[in-house]
Amino acid sequence: MQKVIITAAICGAEVTKEHNPNVPYTVEEIVREAKSAYDAGASIIHLHVRKDDGTPTQDINRFKECIDAIKVACPDAIVQPSTGGAVGMSNEERIQPVNLSPEMATLDCGTCNFGGDEIFVNTENTIKEFGKKMIELNVKPEIEVFDKGMIDMALRLNKKGFINDNMHFNFVMGVNGGISATYRDLMFMRESIPENATFTVSGIGRSQFDMVALSILLGGHIRVGFEDNVYMKKGVLASSNGELVKKAANIVKELGREVATPKEAREILGLKA
Ligand code: KMH
Ligand code: ZN
């Protein structure tokens, strides 16, 4: 089996310091959290950025500032900006960080409810537009799927030339409006992607470490971090993203697999040099 790529989703757009005071907002806090995750074994930093007051933003200058600072602290980390941003943002706002030509960026492949009255909107034309731009700039998409139909959308758009082959999926499981984080549903998702595709799994909330263990057993990769979960275990807040990554890395080793370095992650994912 391949080595396990650990992604740290250090910040997100929805989680706040009220959920966990260690959620990063400022550039310094974002670098602190990225470094803690990197030092614990994360090779990919999935990145959202905020204004200093915590408001989510997709501003290209803020992304550049954060990415440059992360690269100083974590020289070979793969930084993967979000193009999902926060619910309600325009496409123009969301796509901005792709213009920095990062190695990877997320490509959300469908619309879903997002709790309460929120709807995370990704029309077919939006996905085509974002996918085309990523091909033009040689940015590898991490295909974010919150439900099985989004895999089908990605496969259709791959056939039509909007997403390249050797697809890499992120199964986001347990969002209030998406597929549930269960063993059965993870098997269903994994069986629905092409043989040569790779996948990672993001379990939301209390499912985070169950999904970590299952993905490791199934030959997949894993994502942890404050974007998805702020607890080490019931009632115990994580002191950093690094603490969550350390727990995930220990599970990888206990289950007999090895954690990929950033170099190995680049080889597995076929990223541009
Ligand atoms: N914040 C969510 C609405 C992504 O990063 O591409 C979307 C999200 C997905 O987090
Ligand atoms: Zn995200």
XYZ file of C-alpha atoms and ligand atoms in Angstrom:
284
model
C 0.000 0.000 0.000
C 1.048 3.603 -0.585
C 2.296 5.650 2.319
C -0.437 7.728 3.944
C -0.661 11.407 3.057
C -1.868 13.461 6.008
C -3.646 16.707 5.173
C -4.201 19.280 7.901
C -7.214 21.546 7.422
C -5.976 24.062 9.947
C -8.502 26.886 9.815
C -11.647 26.435 7.712
C -14.187 29.186 7.237
C -16.893 28.272 9.705
C -15.121 27.286 12.921
C -14.292 30.116 15.357
C -12.339 30.837 18.522
C -15.629 30.335 20.376
C -15.459 26.672 19.323
C -11.757 26.420 20.214
C -9.551 29.406 21.175
C -6.673 27.900 19.173
C -8.450 28.353 15.813
C -6.109 30.641 13.812
C -7.166 33.983 12.295
C -4.030 36.147 11.937
C -1.108 35.336 9.647
C 1.042 34.528 12.683
C -1.599 32.176 14.085
C -2.039 30.481 10.708
C 1.705 29.890 10.430
C 1.818 28.606 14.019
C -0.917 26.062 13.266
C 0.558 25.051 9.894
C 3.948 24.452 11.495
C 2.508 22.412 14.345
C 0.729 20.197 11.790
C 3.769 19.936 9.509
C 6.083 19.036 12.391
C 3.649 16.285 13.412
C 3.593 14.717 9.923
C 1.185 16.630 7.699
C 2.482 17.078 4.158
C -0.521 19.038 2.844
C -1.888 22.170 4.473
C -5.467 22.766 3.274
C -5.759 26.510 3.625
C -8.568 28.983 4.236
C -7.596 32.471 5.347
C -9.264 35.056 7.544
C -9.097 38.735 8.293
C -7.563 39.458 11.703
C -11.063 39.565 13.247
C -11.790 36.043 11.994
C -13.974 36.938 8.992
C -13.313 34.481 6.154
C -11.820 36.003 3.007
C -10.532 34.717 -0.325
C -8.425 37.832 -0.897
C -5.450 36.904 -3.079
C -3.084 39.157 -1.149
C -4.005 37.578 2.162
C -3.483 34.124 0.630
C -0.097 35.157 -0.752
C 0.984 36.537 2.591
C -0.047 33.356 4.415
C 1.400 30.966 1.815
C 4.732 32.806 1.722
C 4.942 32.754 5.517
C 3.986 29.056 5.698
C 6.686 28.228 3.127
C 9.302 29.894 5.326
C 8.242 27.889 8.385
C 7.492 24.634 6.517
C 9.726 24.766 3.427
C 8.511 21.684 1.529
C 4.864 21.608 2.649
C 2.219 21.388 -0.084
C -0.116 24.302 0.451
C -3.592 23.658 -0.943
C -5.797 26.774 -0.999
C -9.558 26.386 -0.786
C -11.728 27.557 -3.665
C -14.797 26.741 -1.588
C -14.248 29.702 0.695
C -17.306 30.339 2.832
C -20.988 29.841 2.027
C -22.357 32.831 0.103
C -19.117 34.030 -1.523
C -19.137 34.790 -5.258
C -17.208 32.680 -7.770
C -14.911 35.620 -8.538
C -14.007 35.852 -4.885
C -13.539 32.119 -4.425
C -11.243 31.452 -7.396
C -8.680 34.132 -6.480
C -5.976 31.926 -4.861
C -5.757 29.720 -7.989
C -4.153 32.718 -9.713
C -1.148 32.195 -7.423
C -0.605 28.915 -9.315
C -0.386 26.666 -6.239
C 0.464 22.970 -6.626
C -3.098 22.019 -5.624
C -6.437 23.652 -4.868
C -9.832 22.292 -3.955
C -12.559 21.798 -6.563
C -15.991 21.360 -4.989
C -18.120 19.199 -7.258
C -21.708 19.876 -6.252
C -24.253 21.838 -4.264
C -25.435 20.752 -0.832
C -27.180 21.926 2.303
C -24.689 23.090 4.902
C -26.699 23.155 8.133
C -29.463 25.565 9.137
C -30.415 27.778 6.184
C -26.978 27.555 4.542
C -26.517 26.179 1.028
C -23.025 25.604 -0.416
C -23.604 26.366 -4.107
C -21.486 24.801 -6.856
C -23.355 24.708 -10.165
C -22.119 22.599 -13.077
C -20.924 25.749 -14.867
C -18.998 26.885 -11.798
C -17.240 23.529 -11.559
C -16.411 23.669 -15.288
C -15.045 27.219 -14.963
C -12.911 26.385 -11.901
C -11.760 23.064 -13.429
C -10.722 24.707 -16.695
C -8.745 27.374 -14.862
C -6.912 24.721 -12.832
C -5.970 22.833 -16.007
C -4.718 26.085 -17.606
C -2.528 26.892 -14.586
C -1.451 23.271 -13.984
C -3.018 23.230 -10.511
C -4.015 19.726 -9.368
C -7.571 19.746 -8.076
C -8.485 17.960 -4.905
C -12.008 16.977 -5.869
C -14.206 17.690 -2.852
C -17.266 15.458 -2.738
C -19.876 15.760 -0.020
C -22.132 13.099 -1.553
C -22.024 10.290 -4.112
C -23.652 12.368 -6.890
C -20.672 14.718 -6.744
C -18.378 11.838 -7.713
C -20.622 11.231 -10.731
C -20.395 14.932 -11.630
C -16.578 14.829 -11.417
C -16.447 11.707 -13.605
C -18.707 13.372 -16.212
C -16.588 16.525 -16.240
C -13.432 14.420 -16.508
C -14.858 12.811 -19.678
C -15.664 16.285 -21.039
C -12.118 17.559 -20.381
C -12.757 19.894 -17.452
C -10.866 17.687 -14.966
C -7.690 15.762 -15.833
C -7.161 12.020 -15.307
C -5.475 10.568 -12.198
C -8.087 12.248 -10.082
C -7.607 12.815 -6.365
C -10.820 12.882 -4.309
C -11.600 14.115 -0.828
C -14.652 12.363 0.609
C -16.079 14.887 3.080
C -18.314 12.781 5.289
C -20.683 13.859 8.026
C -21.607 17.397 6.920
C -25.194 18.181 7.908
C -26.553 17.946 4.344
C -24.026 15.512 2.840
C -23.302 11.796 3.044
C -23.008 10.308 6.532
C -19.671 9.271 8.032
C -20.248 5.525 8.206
C -18.271 2.480 7.175
C -20.937 1.504 4.623
C -20.954 4.917 2.991
C -17.160 5.132 2.859
C -17.065 1.753 1.081
C -19.711 3.036 -1.359
C -17.691 6.181 -2.092
C -14.444 4.290 -2.537
C -16.053 1.788 -4.901
C -17.454 4.656 -6.991
C -14.139 6.206 -8.060
C -11.807 4.924 -10.814
C -9.139 2.332 -9.978
C -6.310 4.773 -10.668
C -7.780 7.559 -8.520
C -6.501 8.373 -5.050
C -8.689 9.465 -2.154
C -8.522 11.078 1.221
C -11.272 11.153 3.830
C -12.429 14.051 6.003
C -14.697 12.916 8.814
C -16.614 15.827 10.324
C -16.928 16.292 14.084
C -16.793 13.219 16.241
C -16.397 10.955 13.188
C -12.922 12.350 12.407
C -10.825 9.560 13.871
C -13.216 6.743 12.904
C -12.863 7.879 9.290
C -9.077 8.191 9.721
C -8.840 4.561 10.830
C -11.157 3.264 8.105
C -9.399 5.144 5.340
C -6.021 3.843 6.489
C -7.365 0.277 6.410
C -8.839 0.811 2.936
C -5.600 2.154 1.438
C -6.672 5.796 1.449
C -5.221 9.031 2.758
C -6.491 11.124 5.654
C -7.411 14.667 6.654
C -7.698 16.075 10.166
C -7.747 19.605 11.560
C -9.833 22.337 13.125
C -11.854 22.900 9.926
C -13.471 19.512 10.490
C -13.121 18.867 14.238
C -11.749 20.750 17.246
C -11.714 17.899 19.807
C -9.117 15.264 20.706
C -11.893 13.206 22.262
C -15.308 13.894 23.772
C -15.107 17.085 25.849
C -11.334 17.609 25.337
C -10.374 20.442 22.998
C -7.256 20.021 20.861
C -4.437 22.392 21.828
C -3.303 22.654 18.198
C -3.740 21.145 14.770
C -0.424 19.434 15.463
C -2.002 17.495 18.307
C -4.700 16.180 15.957
C -2.094 15.287 13.295
C 0.042 13.507 15.907
C -2.911 11.359 16.948
C -3.648 10.556 13.284
C 0.017 9.710 12.585
C 0.037 7.340 15.562
C -3.038 5.556 14.193
C -1.295 5.240 10.795
C 1.685 3.550 12.447
C -0.407 1.348 14.757
C -2.305 0.068 11.730
C 0.907 -0.858 9.942
C 1.226 1.905 7.347
C 3.743 4.726 7.072
C 3.251 8.478 6.915
C 4.274 10.054 3.584
C 6.769 12.900 3.513
C 5.900 15.921 1.357
C 8.242 14.557 -1.342
C 6.468 11.192 -1.271
C 3.082 12.925 -1.295
C 4.106 14.829 -4.444
C 5.070 11.541 -6.108
C 1.823 9.810 -5.106
C -0.291 12.715 -6.369
C 1.825 13.471 -9.442
C 2.212 17.146 -8.582
C 4.149 19.583 -10.703
C 7.800 19.908 -9.639
N -16.294 26.225 3.787
C -17.113 25.369 2.996
C -18.358 26.108 2.596
C -13.316 23.742 0.315
O -12.441 24.119 1.067
O -13.153 23.642 -0.899
C -16.431 24.861 1.787
C -15.142 24.197 1.968
C -14.668 23.365 0.835
O -14.465 24.308 2.972
Zn -12.020 23.799 3.194
